[in-house]
Tab-separated table of C-alpha atoms in Angstrom:
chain	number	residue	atom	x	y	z
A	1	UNK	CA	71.152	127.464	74.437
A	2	UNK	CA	74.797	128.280	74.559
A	3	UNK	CA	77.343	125.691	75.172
A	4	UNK	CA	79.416	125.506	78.675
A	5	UNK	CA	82.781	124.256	76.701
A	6	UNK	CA	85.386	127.385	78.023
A	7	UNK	CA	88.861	127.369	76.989
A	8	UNK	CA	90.972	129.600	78.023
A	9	UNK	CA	94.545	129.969	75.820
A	10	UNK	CA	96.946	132.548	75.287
A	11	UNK	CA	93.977	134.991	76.631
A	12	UNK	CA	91.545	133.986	74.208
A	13	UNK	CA	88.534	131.720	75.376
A	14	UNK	CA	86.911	129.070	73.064
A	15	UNK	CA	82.645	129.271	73.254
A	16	UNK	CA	80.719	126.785	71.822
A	17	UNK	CA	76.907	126.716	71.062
A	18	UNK	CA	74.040	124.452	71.216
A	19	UNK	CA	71.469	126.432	68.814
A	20	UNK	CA	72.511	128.348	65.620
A	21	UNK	CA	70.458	131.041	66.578
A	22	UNK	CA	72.583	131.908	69.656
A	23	UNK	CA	75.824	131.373	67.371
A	24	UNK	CA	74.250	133.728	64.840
A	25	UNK	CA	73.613	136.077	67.127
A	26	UNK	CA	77.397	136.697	68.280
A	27	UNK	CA	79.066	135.797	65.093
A	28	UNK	CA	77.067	137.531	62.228
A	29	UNK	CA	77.663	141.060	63.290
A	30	UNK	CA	81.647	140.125	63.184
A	31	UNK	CA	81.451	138.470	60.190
A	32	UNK	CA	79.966	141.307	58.163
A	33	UNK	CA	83.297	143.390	59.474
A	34	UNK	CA	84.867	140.848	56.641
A	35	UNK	CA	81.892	139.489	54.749
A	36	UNK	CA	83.313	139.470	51.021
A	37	UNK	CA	86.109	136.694	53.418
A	38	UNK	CA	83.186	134.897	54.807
A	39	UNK	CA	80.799	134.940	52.335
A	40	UNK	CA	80.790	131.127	52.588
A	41	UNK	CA	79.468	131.564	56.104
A	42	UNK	CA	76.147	132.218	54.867
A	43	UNK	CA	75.582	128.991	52.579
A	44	UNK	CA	76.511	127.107	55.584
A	45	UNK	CA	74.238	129.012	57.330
A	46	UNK	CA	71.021	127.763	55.317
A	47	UNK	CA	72.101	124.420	55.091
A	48	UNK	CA	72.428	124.346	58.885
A	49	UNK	CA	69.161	125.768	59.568
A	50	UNK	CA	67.293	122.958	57.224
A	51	UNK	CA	69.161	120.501	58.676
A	52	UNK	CA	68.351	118.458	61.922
A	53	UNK	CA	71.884	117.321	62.737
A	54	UNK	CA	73.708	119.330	65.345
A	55	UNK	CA	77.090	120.515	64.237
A	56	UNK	CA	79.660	122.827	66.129
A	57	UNK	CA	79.588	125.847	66.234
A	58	UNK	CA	82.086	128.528	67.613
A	59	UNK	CA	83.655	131.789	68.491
A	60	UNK	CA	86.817	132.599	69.753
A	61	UNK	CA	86.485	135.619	72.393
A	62	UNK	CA	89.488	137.712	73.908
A	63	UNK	CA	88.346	140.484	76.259
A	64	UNK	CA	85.201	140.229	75.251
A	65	UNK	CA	85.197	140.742	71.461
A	66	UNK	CA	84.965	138.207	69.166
A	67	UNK	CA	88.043	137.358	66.871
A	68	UNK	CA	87.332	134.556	65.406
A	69	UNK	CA	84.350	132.659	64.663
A	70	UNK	CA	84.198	129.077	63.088
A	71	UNK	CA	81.915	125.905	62.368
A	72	UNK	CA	81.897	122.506	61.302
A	73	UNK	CA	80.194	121.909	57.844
A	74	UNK	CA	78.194	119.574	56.620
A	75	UNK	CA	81.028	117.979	54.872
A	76	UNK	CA	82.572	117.648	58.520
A	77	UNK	CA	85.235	120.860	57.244
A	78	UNK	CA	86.053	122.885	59.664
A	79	UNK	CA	85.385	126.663	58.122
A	80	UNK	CA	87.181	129.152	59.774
A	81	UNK	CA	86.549	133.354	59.152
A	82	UNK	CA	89.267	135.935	59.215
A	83	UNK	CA	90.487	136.455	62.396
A	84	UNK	CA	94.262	136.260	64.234
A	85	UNK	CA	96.641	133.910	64.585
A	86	UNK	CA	96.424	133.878	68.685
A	87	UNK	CA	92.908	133.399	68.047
A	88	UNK	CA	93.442	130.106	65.379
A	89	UNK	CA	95.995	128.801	68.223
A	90	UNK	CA	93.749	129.130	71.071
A	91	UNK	CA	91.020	127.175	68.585
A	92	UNK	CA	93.617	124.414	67.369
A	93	UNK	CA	94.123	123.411	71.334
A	94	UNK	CA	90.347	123.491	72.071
A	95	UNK	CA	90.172	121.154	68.927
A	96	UNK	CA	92.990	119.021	69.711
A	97	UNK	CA	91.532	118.883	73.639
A	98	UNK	CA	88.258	117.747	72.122
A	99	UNK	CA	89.564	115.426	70.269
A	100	UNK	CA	87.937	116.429	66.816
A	101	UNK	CA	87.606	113.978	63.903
A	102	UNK	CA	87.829	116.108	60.717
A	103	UNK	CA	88.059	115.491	57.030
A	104	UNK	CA	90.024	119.169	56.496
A	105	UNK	CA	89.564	122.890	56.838
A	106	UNK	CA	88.617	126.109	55.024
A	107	UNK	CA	89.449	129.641	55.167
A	108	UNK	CA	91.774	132.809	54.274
A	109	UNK	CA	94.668	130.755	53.173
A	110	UNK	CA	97.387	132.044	56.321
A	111	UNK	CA	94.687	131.226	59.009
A	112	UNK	CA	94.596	127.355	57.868
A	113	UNK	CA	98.193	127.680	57.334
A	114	UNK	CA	98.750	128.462	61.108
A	115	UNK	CA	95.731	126.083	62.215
A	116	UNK	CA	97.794	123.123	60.492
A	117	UNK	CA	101.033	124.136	62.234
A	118	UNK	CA	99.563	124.957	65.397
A	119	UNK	CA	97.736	121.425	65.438
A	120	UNK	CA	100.850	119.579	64.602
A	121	UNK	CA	99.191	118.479	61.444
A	122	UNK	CA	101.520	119.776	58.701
A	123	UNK	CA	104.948	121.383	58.354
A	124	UNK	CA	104.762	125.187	57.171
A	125	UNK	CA	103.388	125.474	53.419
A	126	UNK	CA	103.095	122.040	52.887
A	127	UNK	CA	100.675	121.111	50.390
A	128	UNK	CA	98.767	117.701	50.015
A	129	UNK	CA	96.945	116.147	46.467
A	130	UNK	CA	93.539	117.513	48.188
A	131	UNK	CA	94.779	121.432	48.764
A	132	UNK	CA	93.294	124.039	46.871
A	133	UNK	CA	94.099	127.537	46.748
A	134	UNK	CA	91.882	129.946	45.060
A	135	UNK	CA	92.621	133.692	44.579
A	136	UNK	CA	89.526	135.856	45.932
A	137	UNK	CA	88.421	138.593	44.050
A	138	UNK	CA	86.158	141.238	44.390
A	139	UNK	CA	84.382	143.015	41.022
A	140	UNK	CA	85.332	146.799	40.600
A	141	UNK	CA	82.408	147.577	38.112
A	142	UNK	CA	80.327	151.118	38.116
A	143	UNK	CA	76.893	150.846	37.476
A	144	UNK	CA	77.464	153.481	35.083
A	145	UNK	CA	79.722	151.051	33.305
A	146	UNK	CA	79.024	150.562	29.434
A	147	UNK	CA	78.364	147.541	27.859
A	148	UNK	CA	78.683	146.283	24.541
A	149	UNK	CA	75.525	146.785	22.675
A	150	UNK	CA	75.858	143.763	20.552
A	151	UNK	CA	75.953	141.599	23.518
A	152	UNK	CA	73.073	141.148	26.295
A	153	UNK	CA	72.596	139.042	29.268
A	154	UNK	CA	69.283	136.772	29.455
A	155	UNK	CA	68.954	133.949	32.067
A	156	UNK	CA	69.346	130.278	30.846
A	157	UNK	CA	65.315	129.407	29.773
A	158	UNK	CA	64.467	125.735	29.000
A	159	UNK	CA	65.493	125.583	25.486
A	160	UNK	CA	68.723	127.229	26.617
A	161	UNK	CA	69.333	124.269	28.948
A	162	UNK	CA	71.311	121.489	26.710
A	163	UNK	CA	73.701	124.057	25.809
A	164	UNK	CA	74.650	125.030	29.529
A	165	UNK	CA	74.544	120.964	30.454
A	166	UNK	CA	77.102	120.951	27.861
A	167	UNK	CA	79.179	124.022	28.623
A	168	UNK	CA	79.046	123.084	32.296
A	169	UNK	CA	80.834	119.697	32.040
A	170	UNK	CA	83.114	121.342	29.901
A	171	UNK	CA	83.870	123.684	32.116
A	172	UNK	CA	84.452	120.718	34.361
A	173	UNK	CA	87.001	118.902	32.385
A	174	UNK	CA	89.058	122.015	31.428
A	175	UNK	CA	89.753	123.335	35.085
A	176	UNK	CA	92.800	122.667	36.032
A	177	UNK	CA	92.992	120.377	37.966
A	178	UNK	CA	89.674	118.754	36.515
A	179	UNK	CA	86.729	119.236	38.840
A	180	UNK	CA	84.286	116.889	39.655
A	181	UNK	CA	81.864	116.135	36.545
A	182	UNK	CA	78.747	114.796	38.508
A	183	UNK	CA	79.199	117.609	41.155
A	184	UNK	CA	79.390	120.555	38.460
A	185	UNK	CA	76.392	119.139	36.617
A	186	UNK	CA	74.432	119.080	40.012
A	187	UNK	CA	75.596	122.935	40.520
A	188	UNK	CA	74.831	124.137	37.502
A	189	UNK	CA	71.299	121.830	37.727
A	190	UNK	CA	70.582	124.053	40.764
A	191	UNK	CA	71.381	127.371	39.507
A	192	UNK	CA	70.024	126.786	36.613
A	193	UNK	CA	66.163	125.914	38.555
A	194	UNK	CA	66.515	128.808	40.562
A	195	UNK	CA	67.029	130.896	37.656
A	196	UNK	CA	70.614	132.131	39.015
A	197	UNK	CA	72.575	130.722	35.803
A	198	UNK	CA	72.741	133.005	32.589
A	199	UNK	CA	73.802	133.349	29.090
A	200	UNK	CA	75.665	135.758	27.567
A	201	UNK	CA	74.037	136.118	23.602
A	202	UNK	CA	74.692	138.248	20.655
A	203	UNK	CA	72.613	140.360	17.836
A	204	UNK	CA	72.001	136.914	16.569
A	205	UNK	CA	70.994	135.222	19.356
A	206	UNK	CA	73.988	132.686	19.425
A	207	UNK	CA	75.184	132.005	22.687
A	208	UNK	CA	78.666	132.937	23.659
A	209	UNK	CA	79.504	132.374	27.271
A	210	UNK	CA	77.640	131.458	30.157
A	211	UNK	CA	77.917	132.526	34.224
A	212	UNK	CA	75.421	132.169	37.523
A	213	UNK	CA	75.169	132.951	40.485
A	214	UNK	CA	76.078	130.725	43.754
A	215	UNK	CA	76.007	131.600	46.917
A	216	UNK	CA	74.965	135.452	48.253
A	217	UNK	CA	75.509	137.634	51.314
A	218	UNK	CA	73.893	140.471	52.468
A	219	UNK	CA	76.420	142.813	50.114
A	220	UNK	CA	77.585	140.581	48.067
A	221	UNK	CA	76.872	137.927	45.078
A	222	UNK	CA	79.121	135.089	44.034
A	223	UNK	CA	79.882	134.400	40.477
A	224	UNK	CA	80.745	130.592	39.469
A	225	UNK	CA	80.807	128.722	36.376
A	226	UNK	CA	82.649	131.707	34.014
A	227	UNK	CA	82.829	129.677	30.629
A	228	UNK	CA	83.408	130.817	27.315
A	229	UNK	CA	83.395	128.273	24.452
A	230	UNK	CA	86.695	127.995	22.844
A	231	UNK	CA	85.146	129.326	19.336
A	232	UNK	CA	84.286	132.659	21.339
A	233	UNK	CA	87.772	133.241	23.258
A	234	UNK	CA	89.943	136.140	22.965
A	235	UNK	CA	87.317	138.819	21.781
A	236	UNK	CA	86.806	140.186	25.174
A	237	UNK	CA	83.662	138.113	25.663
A	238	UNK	CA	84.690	136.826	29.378
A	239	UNK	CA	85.348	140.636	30.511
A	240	UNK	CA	82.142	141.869	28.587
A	241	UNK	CA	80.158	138.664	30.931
A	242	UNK	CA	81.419	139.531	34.529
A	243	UNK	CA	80.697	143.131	33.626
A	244	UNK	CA	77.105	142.447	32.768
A	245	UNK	CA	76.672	139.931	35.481
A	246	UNK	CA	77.731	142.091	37.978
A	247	UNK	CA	75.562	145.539	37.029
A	248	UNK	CA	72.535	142.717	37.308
A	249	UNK	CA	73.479	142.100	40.630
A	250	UNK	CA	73.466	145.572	41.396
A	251	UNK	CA	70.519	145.912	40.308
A	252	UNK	CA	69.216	143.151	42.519
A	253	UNK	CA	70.722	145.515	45.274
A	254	UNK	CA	73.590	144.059	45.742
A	255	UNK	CA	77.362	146.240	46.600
A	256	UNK	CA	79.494	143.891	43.876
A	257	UNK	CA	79.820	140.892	43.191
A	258	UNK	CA	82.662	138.273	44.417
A	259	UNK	CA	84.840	135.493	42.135
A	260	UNK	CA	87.181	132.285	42.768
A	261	UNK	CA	90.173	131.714	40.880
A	262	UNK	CA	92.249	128.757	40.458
A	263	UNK	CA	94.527	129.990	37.398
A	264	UNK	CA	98.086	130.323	38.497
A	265	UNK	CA	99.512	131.643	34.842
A	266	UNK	CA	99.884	134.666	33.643
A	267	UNK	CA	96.918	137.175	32.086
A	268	UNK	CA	93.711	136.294	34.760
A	269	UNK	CA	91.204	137.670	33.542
A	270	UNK	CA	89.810	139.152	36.856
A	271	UNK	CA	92.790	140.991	37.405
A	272	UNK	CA	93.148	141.973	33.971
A	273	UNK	CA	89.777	143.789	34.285
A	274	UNK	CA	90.642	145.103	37.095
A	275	UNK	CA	89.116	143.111	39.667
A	276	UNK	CA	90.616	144.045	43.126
A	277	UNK	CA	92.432	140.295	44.588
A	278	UNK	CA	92.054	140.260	48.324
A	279	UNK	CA	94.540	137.433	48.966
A	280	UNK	CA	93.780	133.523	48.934
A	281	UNK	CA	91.898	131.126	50.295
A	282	UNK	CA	92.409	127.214	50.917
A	283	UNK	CA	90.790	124.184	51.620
A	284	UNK	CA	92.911	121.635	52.640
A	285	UNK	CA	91.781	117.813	53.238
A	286	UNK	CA	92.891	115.946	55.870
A	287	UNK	CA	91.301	111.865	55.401
């Protein structure tokens, strides 16, 4: 049943709802206007729907059309999809009228931006020790595109598995900054049950970078845990792995696939391949 909380701002109306079906309903057509921007929507999404706890849910309406649509996770973020600035005012009031307790937001980098400034919360760009900007990308690659025949693409079996424990808390420590050891492991764990984490090999069968899939949308697939061992780099290995990674996925059915990137030096590897950037997106803590 839909929520009765109105809030009318700047000529945009706040609607909140009771039942993720009725949310889903509104929101998911608007969201797939943007999906590769909201693909986290639909991880939420499933969590929500196995979980019994009631969190908000949201869209922002003006004139009748949504433009905006937003929820709280389960990590009590509040994720926000592309949409417009009159929009993310309107919500920052409704939030600020409701008196939310949050731990921080996520979304397309200007949106929490404007949120934060709208809320009082932060001056413009100012960054805390718990922001993180990643650059979004979206994969480029023809399913005509040819691979190197000396390399092939085989998912992580169980005598595979040490190695990617291994590689994945590496890949841990040498992010920059470090991510979280047990929390990579966990991922990793995960992908690696539901068969969604692979291996690149060679003609010899020695593993030479590893890759998996995360979260999905209808079109698209999201690529996480790109490592190649140090004793492999700078042979083309990490452009020969999204390539392969990504024709799977299109074989699955899926459009392309989509990748987060933390690097802020020169030569990315996305972009070098020519991996199309569609601008940045934050999360930005606020306990």
């Amino acid at each position: 049943m839909k929520g009765l909380f109105f809030s009318k701002i700047l000529n945009h109306r706040v609607q909140s709802y009771r039942e993720i079906a009725s949310w889903k309903q509104r929101a998911i057509p608007f969201l797939k206007e943007n999906e590769a921007w909201n693909n986290l929507f639909w991880q939420i999404i499933q969590k929500m729907e196995k979980s019994v706890i009631k969190r908000w849910l949201g869209n922002v309406f003006c004139q009748g059309s949504i433009s905006l649509a937003a929820m709280h996770t389960p990590s009590n973020y509040l994720l926000l999809s592309q949409g417009n600035l009159n929009a993310i005012e309107a919500l920052a009031k409704y939030a600020d009228h409701q008196n939310w307790k949050m731990d921080g937001l996520s979304g397309p980098e200007n949106l929490v931006n404007h949120y934060l400034q709208s809320s009082g919360r932060v001056r413009k760009n100012e960054r805390t020790s718990s922001t993180r900007v990643f650059k979004l990308f979206k994969t480029r690659i023809k399913t005509s595109e040819r691979t190197l025949e000396n390399y092939k693409l085989d998912v992580v079996k169980n005598i595979d598995w040490p190695k990617a424990r291994i590689w994945a808390q590496q890949f841990a420590l040498e992010s920059d900054p470090p991510l979280n050891l047990s929390a990579i492991s966990q991922m990793a764990k995960q992908m690696y049950a539901e068969r969604n984490l692979f291996m690149l090999t060679d003609l010899q069968n020695h593993p030479c970078a590893m890759a998996g899939f995360g979260r999905s949308t209808d079109r698209y697939r999201v690529i996480n845990m790109v490592y190649v061992p140090k004793d492999c780099r700078g042979l083309g290995i990490g452009r020969e792995l999204i390539t392969q990674i990504t024709l799977h996925a299109q074989k699955k059915g899926y459009d392309q696939c989509l990748l987060f990137s933390e690097w802020t030096g020169g030569g990315n590897l996305y972009k070098q391949m020519g991996c199309k950037n569609l601008g940045k997106f934050m999360e930005h803590g606020l306990s």
